[in-house]
Coordinates of C-alpha atoms and ligand atoms in Angstrom, one line a residue:
M295 CA -35.8 -168.1 132.7
N296 CA -39.5 -167.6 133.1
R297 CA -39.0 -165.3 135.9
V298 CA -37.2 -162.7 133.8
W299 CA -39.9 -162.3 131.4
L300 CA -43.2 -162.4 132.9
P301 CA -43.2 -159.9 135.8
G302 CA -46.7 -159.1 136.7
I303 CA -48.5 -160.6 133.8
V304 CA -51.5 -162.6 134.8
L305 CA -53.3 -164.6 132.3
L306 CA -57.0 -164.4 132.5
L307 CA -58.4 -167.1 130.4
A308 CA -61.9 -167.8 131.5
A309 CA -62.5 -164.3 132.7
A310 CA -62.6 -163.0 129.1
C311 CA -65.1 -165.6 128.1
G312 CA -68.7 -166.2 128.7
G313 CA -68.1 -169.5 130.5
G314 CA -70.8 -172.0 131.2
D315 CA -69.6 -174.5 128.6
G316 CA -69.9 -177.4 131.1
N317 CA -67.0 -179.3 129.6
G318 CA -65.3 -180.4 132.8
G319 CA -64.4 -177.6 135.1
A320 CA -61.5 -175.1 135.5
E321 CA -58.8 -177.6 136.4
E322 CA -59.0 -179.1 132.9
V323 CA -59.2 -175.8 131.0
P324 CA -55.7 -175.6 129.7
E325 CA -56.2 -179.0 128.0
D326 CA -59.0 -177.9 125.8
V327 CA -60.0 -174.3 125.5
V328 CA -62.0 -173.1 122.5
V329 CA -63.1 -169.6 122.3
Y330 CA -65.6 -168.2 119.7
F331 CA -65.0 -164.5 119.1
E332 CA -68.0 -162.9 117.6
N333 CA -69.9 -159.6 117.0
G334 CA -66.9 -157.7 115.7
N335 CA -64.9 -156.9 112.5
V336 CA -61.6 -158.5 111.6
I337 CA -58.6 -157.2 109.7
I338 CA -56.6 -160.1 108.4
G339 CA -53.4 -158.2 108.0
D340 CA -52.6 -159.2 104.5
G341 CA -54.2 -156.2 102.8
S342 CA -57.4 -158.0 102.1
P343 CA -60.7 -156.1 102.9
M344 CA -61.9 -156.0 106.5
I345 CA -64.4 -158.7 107.3
E346 CA -67.5 -157.2 108.9
D347 CA -69.6 -159.0 111.5
A348 CA -66.9 -161.7 111.6
A349 CA -66.2 -164.7 113.9
I350 CA -62.9 -166.3 115.0
V351 CA -62.6 -169.7 116.5
V352 CA -59.4 -170.1 118.6
D353 CA -58.8 -173.7 119.7
N354 CA -56.0 -174.2 122.2
G355 CA -54.4 -171.0 121.1
V356 CA -54.6 -171.6 117.3
I357 CA -57.2 -170.2 114.9
T358 CA -59.2 -173.0 113.4
A359 CA -61.9 -170.9 111.7
I360 CA -62.2 -167.2 110.7
G361 CA -64.6 -165.4 108.4
P362 CA -68.1 -163.9 108.3
R363 CA -70.1 -165.0 111.3
S364 CA -72.7 -166.3 109.0
E365 CA -70.3 -169.0 107.8
I366 CA -68.6 -169.8 111.1
A367 CA -70.6 -171.9 113.4
H368 CA -70.2 -171.7 117.2
P369 CA -68.4 -174.9 118.1
P370 CA -70.4 -176.8 120.7
G371 CA -69.1 -176.1 124.2
A372 CA -66.9 -173.2 123.1
D373 CA -66.7 -170.1 125.2
R374 CA -68.1 -167.0 123.7
Y375 CA -66.3 -163.6 123.6
D376 CA -68.4 -160.7 122.6
M377 CA -66.2 -158.2 120.7
S378 CA -68.8 -155.5 121.1
E379 CA -68.6 -154.4 117.5
H380 CA -64.9 -153.7 118.0
T381 CA -62.3 -154.5 115.3
A382 CA -59.5 -157.1 115.6
I383 CA -56.1 -156.3 114.2
P384 CA -53.2 -158.9 114.1
F385 CA -50.1 -158.2 116.2
L386 CA -47.8 -155.6 114.6
I387 CA -44.2 -156.6 113.8
N388 CA -41.3 -154.3 114.4
V389 CA -38.4 -154.9 112.0
H390 CA -36.1 -152.4 113.7
G391 CA -36.2 -151.7 117.4
H392 CA -34.1 -151.7 120.6
V393 CA -34.7 -152.9 124.2
G394 CA -33.3 -152.3 127.6
Y395 CA -31.5 -149.0 127.4
R396 CA -33.8 -146.6 129.3
R397 CA -34.5 -146.1 133.0
N398 CA -36.6 -143.0 133.4
N399 CA -34.5 -140.1 132.0
D400 CA -31.3 -142.1 132.0
F401 CA -30.5 -143.7 128.6
G402 CA -27.6 -145.8 127.6
S403 CA -26.0 -149.2 127.3
H404 CA -25.2 -149.2 131.1
N405 CA -28.9 -149.9 131.7
Y406 CA -29.0 -153.0 129.6
T407 CA -29.9 -156.0 131.8
P408 CA -32.1 -159.0 131.2
E409 CA -34.8 -157.5 133.4
N410 CA -34.7 -154.1 131.7
A411 CA -34.8 -155.7 128.2
Q412 CA -37.8 -157.6 129.4
V413 CA -39.6 -154.5 130.5
D414 CA -39.4 -153.1 127.0
L415 CA -40.5 -156.4 125.5
N416 CA -43.5 -156.2 127.9
R417 CA -44.1 -152.6 126.6
Y418 CA -44.3 -154.1 123.1
L419 CA -46.7 -156.8 124.2
Y420 CA -48.9 -154.2 125.9
Y421 CA -49.4 -152.4 122.6
G422 CA -49.9 -155.6 120.5
V423 CA -46.4 -155.7 118.9
G424 CA -45.8 -159.4 118.5
A425 CA -42.1 -159.4 117.5
V426 CA -39.2 -157.0 117.5
A427 CA -35.9 -157.3 115.6
V428 CA -33.3 -155.7 117.8
R429 CA -30.7 -154.1 115.6
G430 CA -27.2 -153.9 117.0
T431 CA -27.6 -153.1 120.7
D432 CA -27.9 -156.4 122.4
L433 CA -24.8 -156.9 124.6
G434 CA -23.6 -160.3 125.6
D435 CA -26.0 -163.3 125.2
T436 CA -28.9 -161.8 127.0
A437 CA -31.1 -161.5 124.0
M438 CA -30.2 -165.0 122.7
Q439 CA -31.2 -166.4 126.1
I440 CA -34.5 -164.6 126.1
R441 CA -35.2 -165.7 122.6
D442 CA -34.3 -169.3 123.2
A443 CA -36.4 -169.4 126.3
Q444 CA -39.4 -168.0 124.4
A445 CA -39.3 -170.8 121.8
G446 CA -42.5 -172.8 122.1
S447 CA -43.7 -170.9 125.1
E448 CA -47.4 -170.3 125.3
T449 CA -46.9 -167.6 127.9
P450 CA -47.8 -164.2 126.4
H451 CA -44.6 -162.5 125.1
T452 CA -43.2 -160.4 122.4
R453 CA -40.7 -162.4 120.4
I454 CA -37.2 -161.1 120.2
Y455 CA -34.9 -161.4 117.2
T456 CA -31.3 -160.2 117.7
S457 CA -28.2 -159.1 115.8
G458 CA -26.2 -159.0 119.0
R459 CA -23.9 -156.0 118.7
G460 CA -23.7 -154.1 115.4
I461 CA -20.5 -153.5 113.5
T462 CA -19.0 -150.1 112.7
A463 CA -15.6 -148.6 111.7
A464 CA -13.0 -148.1 114.3
R465 CA -14.1 -145.0 116.2
G466 CA -17.2 -145.0 113.9
F467 CA -20.8 -144.0 114.6
P468 CA -22.3 -144.6 117.2
S469 CA -19.2 -145.3 119.3
D470 CA -18.8 -141.4 119.5
R471 CA -21.9 -141.2 121.6
D472 CA -21.1 -141.5 125.3
E473 CA -24.1 -143.6 126.1
L474 CA -23.4 -146.0 123.2
S475 CA -19.5 -146.0 123.2
D476 CA -19.2 -149.7 124.1
V477 CA -22.0 -150.9 121.9
P478 CA -20.6 -151.4 118.4
I479 CA -18.0 -153.9 117.4
Q480 CA -15.3 -151.7 115.7
V481 CA -13.3 -153.1 112.9
S482 CA -10.5 -151.6 110.9
N483 CA -9.5 -154.3 108.4
E484 CA -11.0 -157.1 106.5
T485 CA -9.7 -159.7 108.9
E486 CA -11.4 -158.0 111.9
A487 CA -14.6 -157.6 109.8
R488 CA -14.8 -161.2 109.0
Q489 CA -13.9 -162.3 112.5
A490 CA -16.7 -160.1 114.0
V491 CA -19.2 -161.8 111.8
A492 CA -17.8 -165.2 112.7
D493 CA -18.1 -164.4 116.4
L494 CA -21.6 -163.2 115.9
A495 CA -22.5 -166.3 114.0
A496 CA -21.1 -168.5 116.8
M497 CA -23.4 -166.6 119.2
N498 CA -26.3 -167.7 117.0
V499 CA -27.5 -164.2 116.1
D500 CA -30.5 -163.9 113.8
F501 CA -28.9 -161.4 111.5
V502 CA -26.1 -158.8 111.3
K503 CA -26.4 -155.0 111.7
I504 CA -23.9 -152.5 110.4
W505 CA -23.7 -148.7 110.7
V506 CA -22.7 -146.8 107.6
D507 CA -22.7 -143.2 108.7
D508 CA -20.1 -140.5 109.2
N509 CA -22.1 -137.9 111.0
R510 CA -21.2 -135.4 108.4
Q511 CA -24.7 -134.1 107.9
I512 CA -25.4 -133.5 111.5
S513 CA -22.0 -132.1 112.5
G514 CA -22.1 -129.1 114.7
Q515 CA -23.9 -128.4 117.9
V516 CA -26.5 -131.0 118.9
F517 CA -28.9 -130.6 121.6
R518 CA -30.8 -133.3 123.4
G519 CA -33.4 -132.6 126.0
G520 CA -32.4 -128.9 125.9
E521 CA -28.8 -129.4 126.7
R522 CA -25.9 -129.4 124.4
V523 CA -24.8 -133.0 124.6
N524 CA -22.2 -133.0 121.9
N525 CA -20.4 -131.1 119.3
F526 CA -20.4 -133.8 116.6
S527 CA -17.8 -133.9 114.0
S528 CA -17.4 -136.4 111.2
V529 CA -16.3 -139.8 112.3
P530 CA -14.8 -142.7 110.3
K531 CA -17.4 -144.5 108.2
L532 CA -17.4 -148.3 107.5
S533 CA -15.6 -148.5 104.1
A534 CA -17.1 -150.3 101.1
A535 CA -14.3 -152.9 101.3
L536 CA -15.1 -153.7 104.9
Y537 CA -18.9 -153.9 104.5
A538 CA -18.4 -156.1 101.4
A539 CA -16.4 -158.5 103.6
I540 CA -19.0 -158.4 106.3
I541 CA -21.8 -159.1 103.9
D542 CA -19.9 -161.9 102.2
E543 CA -18.9 -163.5 105.5
A544 CA -22.5 -163.2 106.8
H545 CA -24.0 -164.7 103.7
Q546 CA -21.6 -167.6 104.0
S547 CA -23.0 -168.2 107.5
G548 CA -26.6 -167.9 106.3
L549 CA -27.1 -164.5 107.9
T550 CA -28.6 -161.4 106.4
V551 CA -27.2 -157.9 106.8
A552 CA -29.2 -154.8 107.5
A553 CA -27.6 -151.3 107.3
H554 CA -28.1 -148.1 109.2
V555 CA -27.7 -145.6 106.4
R556 CA -28.5 -142.0 105.7
S557 CA -27.3 -141.1 102.2
L558 CA -28.4 -142.2 98.8
A559 CA -24.8 -142.8 97.7
D560 CA -24.2 -145.2 100.6
A561 CA -27.5 -146.9 100.0
K562 CA -26.6 -147.6 96.4
A563 CA -23.1 -148.9 97.3
L564 CA -24.6 -151.1 100.0
V565 CA -27.2 -152.6 97.7
A566 CA -24.5 -153.2 95.1
A567 CA -22.4 -155.0 97.7
G568 CA -25.3 -157.3 98.5
V569 CA -26.9 -155.8 101.6
D570 CA -30.2 -157.4 102.5
G571 CA -32.0 -154.5 104.2
I572 CA -31.9 -150.7 104.5
I573 CA -33.3 -149.9 108.0
H574 CA -33.5 -146.1 108.0
S575 CA -34.8 -143.6 105.4
I576 CA -32.5 -142.1 102.9
R577 CA -32.6 -138.4 103.9
D578 CA -30.0 -136.5 102.0
Q579 CA -31.8 -136.5 98.6
A580 CA -34.6 -138.1 96.7
V581 CA -34.3 -141.8 95.9
D582 CA -33.8 -142.4 92.1
P583 CA -34.6 -145.2 89.6
E584 CA -31.0 -146.5 89.9
L585 CA -31.5 -147.3 93.6
I586 CA -35.1 -148.5 93.2
D587 CA -34.2 -150.9 90.4
A588 CA -31.3 -152.3 92.4
M589 CA -33.4 -152.8 95.5
L590 CA -36.1 -154.6 93.4
E591 CA -33.6 -156.7 91.6
N592 CA -31.8 -157.8 94.8
D593 CA -35.1 -158.0 96.8
V594 CA -33.7 -155.6 99.4
F595 CA -36.1 -154.7 102.3
F596 CA -36.6 -151.3 103.7
T597 CA -37.9 -149.8 106.9
P598 CA -38.3 -146.0 106.9
T599 CA -38.3 -145.4 110.7
L600 CA -40.3 -142.3 110.1
A601 CA -41.2 -141.9 113.8
R602 CA -37.5 -142.1 114.6
H603 CA -36.6 -139.3 112.2
Q604 CA -39.5 -137.1 113.4
I605 CA -38.2 -137.1 117.0
E606 CA -35.4 -134.9 116.0
F607 CA -37.7 -131.9 116.1
V608 CA -41.1 -133.2 117.2
Y609 CA -40.7 -132.3 120.8
C610 CA -40.2 -128.7 119.8
D611 CA -43.7 -129.0 118.3
Q612 CA -45.2 -130.6 121.4
P613 CA -47.6 -132.9 119.4
D614 CA -51.0 -133.8 120.7
W615 CA -49.9 -137.4 121.2
L616 CA -47.6 -136.4 124.0
R617 CA -50.8 -135.9 126.0
E618 CA -52.4 -139.2 125.0
S619 CA -52.9 -141.6 127.9
F620 CA -52.1 -144.3 125.4
L621 CA -48.5 -143.1 125.4
R622 CA -48.4 -142.2 129.1
E623 CA -49.5 -145.7 130.2
S624 CA -46.1 -147.0 129.3
V625 CA -43.7 -144.0 129.7
S626 CA -42.7 -142.8 133.1
G627 CA -44.0 -139.4 134.4
A628 CA -40.4 -138.3 134.7
V629 CA -39.8 -138.8 131.0
I630 CA -43.0 -137.0 130.1
S631 CA -42.2 -134.1 132.4
R632 CA -38.8 -133.6 130.8
L633 CA -40.1 -133.8 127.3
T634 CA -42.8 -131.2 128.1
N635 CA -40.6 -128.9 130.2
S636 CA -40.4 -125.4 128.7
A637 CA -36.7 -125.1 128.9
V638 CA -36.2 -128.5 127.3
V639 CA -38.8 -127.7 124.6
R640 CA -36.9 -124.5 123.9
G641 CA -33.7 -126.4 123.6
Y642 CA -35.2 -128.7 120.9
C643 CA -36.6 -125.7 119.0
E644 CA -33.3 -123.8 119.2
N645 CA -31.2 -126.9 118.1
L646 CA -29.1 -125.5 115.2
N647 CA -29.7 -128.7 113.3
E648 CA -33.5 -128.4 113.6
P649 CA -34.3 -126.9 110.2
T650 CA -32.1 -129.5 108.5
R651 CA -33.8 -132.3 110.4
R652 CA -37.2 -131.1 109.3
Q653 CA -36.1 -131.2 105.7
E654 CA -34.7 -134.7 106.2
F655 CA -38.0 -135.9 107.6
A656 CA -40.0 -134.4 104.8
R657 CA -37.6 -136.2 102.4
A658 CA -37.9 -139.4 104.3
M659 CA -41.7 -139.3 104.0
E660 CA -41.5 -138.7 100.2
N661 CA -38.8 -141.3 99.7
F662 CA -40.9 -143.9 101.7
K663 CA -43.9 -143.3 99.4
T664 CA -41.7 -143.5 96.3
L665 CA -40.2 -146.8 97.4
Y666 CA -43.5 -148.2 98.5
D667 CA -45.2 -147.3 95.2
A668 CA -42.3 -148.9 93.3
G669 CA -43.0 -152.2 95.0
V670 CA -39.9 -152.3 97.2
R671 CA -40.3 -154.8 100.2
V672 CA -41.3 -152.4 102.9
G673 CA -41.7 -153.2 106.6
L674 CA -42.6 -151.4 109.8
G675 CA -39.5 -150.3 111.7
T676 CA -39.4 -147.6 114.3
D677 CA -36.0 -147.6 116.0
S678 CA -38.2 -147.5 119.2
G679 CA -36.2 -148.1 122.3
A680 CA -33.5 -145.7 121.1
A681 CA -33.3 -142.3 122.8
E682 CA -36.7 -140.5 123.0
T683 CA -38.5 -143.2 121.1
F684 CA -40.9 -145.4 123.0
P685 CA -41.5 -149.2 122.4
G686 CA -45.0 -150.2 121.5
Y687 CA -46.5 -146.7 121.1
F688 CA -44.2 -145.8 118.3
E689 CA -45.2 -148.7 116.1
H690 CA -48.7 -147.3 116.1
L691 CA -47.4 -143.8 115.5
E692 CA -45.3 -145.2 112.6
M693 CA -48.5 -146.4 110.9
E694 CA -50.0 -143.0 111.2
L695 CA -47.0 -141.4 109.6
M696 CA -47.2 -144.0 106.8
V697 CA -50.7 -142.8 106.2
E698 CA -49.6 -139.2 106.3
A699 CA -47.0 -140.2 103.7
G700 CA -49.8 -141.3 101.4
L701 CA -50.7 -145.0 102.2
T702 CA -54.2 -146.0 103.1
P703 CA -54.8 -147.1 106.6
M704 CA -55.2 -150.7 105.4
E705 CA -52.0 -150.5 103.5
A706 CA -50.2 -149.3 106.6
I707 CA -51.6 -152.2 108.6
H708 CA -50.5 -154.6 105.9
V709 CA -47.0 -153.2 106.1
G710 CA -47.1 -153.4 109.9
A711 CA -48.4 -157.0 109.9
A712 CA -47.9 -159.4 107.0
R713 CA -45.3 -157.5 105.1
S714 CA -43.1 -157.1 108.2
A715 CA -43.5 -160.8 109.2
E716 CA -42.4 -161.8 105.8
I717 CA -39.2 -159.7 106.1
L718 CA -38.4 -161.5 109.3
G719 CA -39.2 -164.9 107.7
M720 CA -42.0 -165.6 110.2
D721 CA -44.7 -167.9 109.0
D722 CA -46.7 -167.9 112.2
L723 CA -47.3 -164.1 112.8
G724 CA -48.4 -161.1 110.8
A725 CA -51.9 -162.2 109.9
L726 CA -55.0 -163.8 111.3
A727 CA -55.7 -167.0 109.5
V728 CA -56.4 -170.7 110.1
G729 CA -53.4 -172.5 111.6
L730 CA -51.9 -169.3 113.1
P731 CA -52.0 -168.3 116.8
G732 CA -54.9 -166.1 117.9
N733 CA -52.7 -163.1 118.6
F734 CA -54.5 -159.8 118.1
I735 CA -55.6 -156.6 119.6
I736 CA -59.2 -155.2 119.5
V737 CA -59.9 -151.6 119.1
P738 CA -63.3 -149.8 119.5
E739 CA -63.2 -147.6 116.3
D740 CA -62.5 -148.5 112.7
P741 CA -58.8 -148.1 112.0
T742 CA -59.4 -148.4 108.2
A743 CA -61.3 -145.1 108.5
D744 CA -58.8 -143.4 110.8
I745 CA -55.5 -145.2 111.5
S746 CA -55.2 -143.4 114.9
A747 CA -57.9 -145.7 116.0
S748 CA -55.2 -148.3 116.5
R749 CA -54.0 -146.2 119.4
N750 CA -57.1 -147.0 121.5
I751 CA -56.6 -150.6 122.4
A752 CA -59.4 -152.3 124.4
E753 CA -57.8 -155.7 124.7
V754 CA -54.8 -157.7 123.7
F755 CA -55.2 -161.4 123.1
F756 CA -52.3 -163.9 123.0
R757 CA -53.2 -167.3 121.6
G758 CA -56.8 -166.4 122.2
E759 CA -56.2 -165.5 125.8
R760 CA -56.8 -162.1 127.2
V761 CA -53.5 -160.4 128.4
E762 CA -53.9 -158.6 131.7
R763 CA -52.5 -155.3 130.6
S764 CA -53.3 -153.3 133.6
S765 CA -51.0 -155.4 135.8
M766 CA -48.1 -154.9 133.4
M767 CA -48.1 -151.1 133.9
V768 CA -46.5 -151.5 137.3
D769 CA -43.3 -152.3 135.5
F770 CA -43.5 -149.2 133.2
S771 CA -42.7 -146.7 135.9
N772 CA -38.9 -146.8 135.3
Ligands
ZN540 ZN1 -31.8 -148.5 115.6

């Protein structure tokens, strides 16, 4: 399976290091590689203060020492890597994403192949996103095969977690979307609901995804890319009885359940039914103490997907980030041309739902801050890889939106790193610490002063090895 997931990535180990350690020549390098990163700052990822003038020792891919340089000696024979006063940040973790659906301006499940899924995983790696939980759009066993082949691999990769296909009501959202019509498992009674979970468990999914949405708040004319793509009307919504059965069946199989949700009422009912995660913002009204208390009591996690909710109108606004090379490095020119085309932009601005969507986004930002302040388990989720959202870039954009919502940059990084890793149950990613792999990005400016500094990546290191990012860009033209 190696061939599917490393197109064009060349590992440059010694090239990043000072060399000259004299410990036996290039042939033996993989057996004993120690790198001493110095002359830079380090963000641990757990919310603790940045370590200035730090050093990191990575021994055969694993961090064996980290802290102020004054306390970390250079191991005899170790290669030196000069961080040039840059700052190291641990890999980000995306708790809600998608892979494999886009080829240039063509988006949909028909594009889902192992190769196209891998291109998106490479996009995540390019931007220092160390893992992605794909929620509901993995067809067949492709994602499980990629995941299982990744296990124990020391080849640079972004780890995939999968829920396989998500579950919705018969003719429910998003089966009404032409490009997603074959994606959800549609259930109409409790027997089918339980069987769907049993089938997913048999496929060894990591968790279950459900959609609880009836489209009602966005019914009417909807434009995408300047063209009217649908005239949405309400669709059947997964009933409380059915999602209760799904949650019960999943928990019996040791699986958690995360829900796509829009409304406060649905969120409350889902939490009461035992759902484990809410993976979009509540957008119809302000969250209230009843929901907050229930989420805290049941330890329900939450990913706001702010960047996802913003795209409903952001291309009308033509934000500065559309012109960033950091974005354009991984998004094809054809896609950028469309999203900046004047007719397309006008279409976004004239979308009849646009004012509603702006209100929903503002509410999403407020609700996120409220839930964060209340101590709800919050993770970074973007929905990137869904239409008009871009894997890798959007995780950095999401942190900026978290800061706009009121978090400090360090809090946003904490959410994007350790807090998200904890949600996915990972004990080996999400922070830089002794015993964990040396997986981090380095950025020239201080992201704790301005979070947008995370969007200027100088290098990505996987297990202490420099990832050859420029060679990956060849695969990003589709
Ligand atoms: Zn999604």
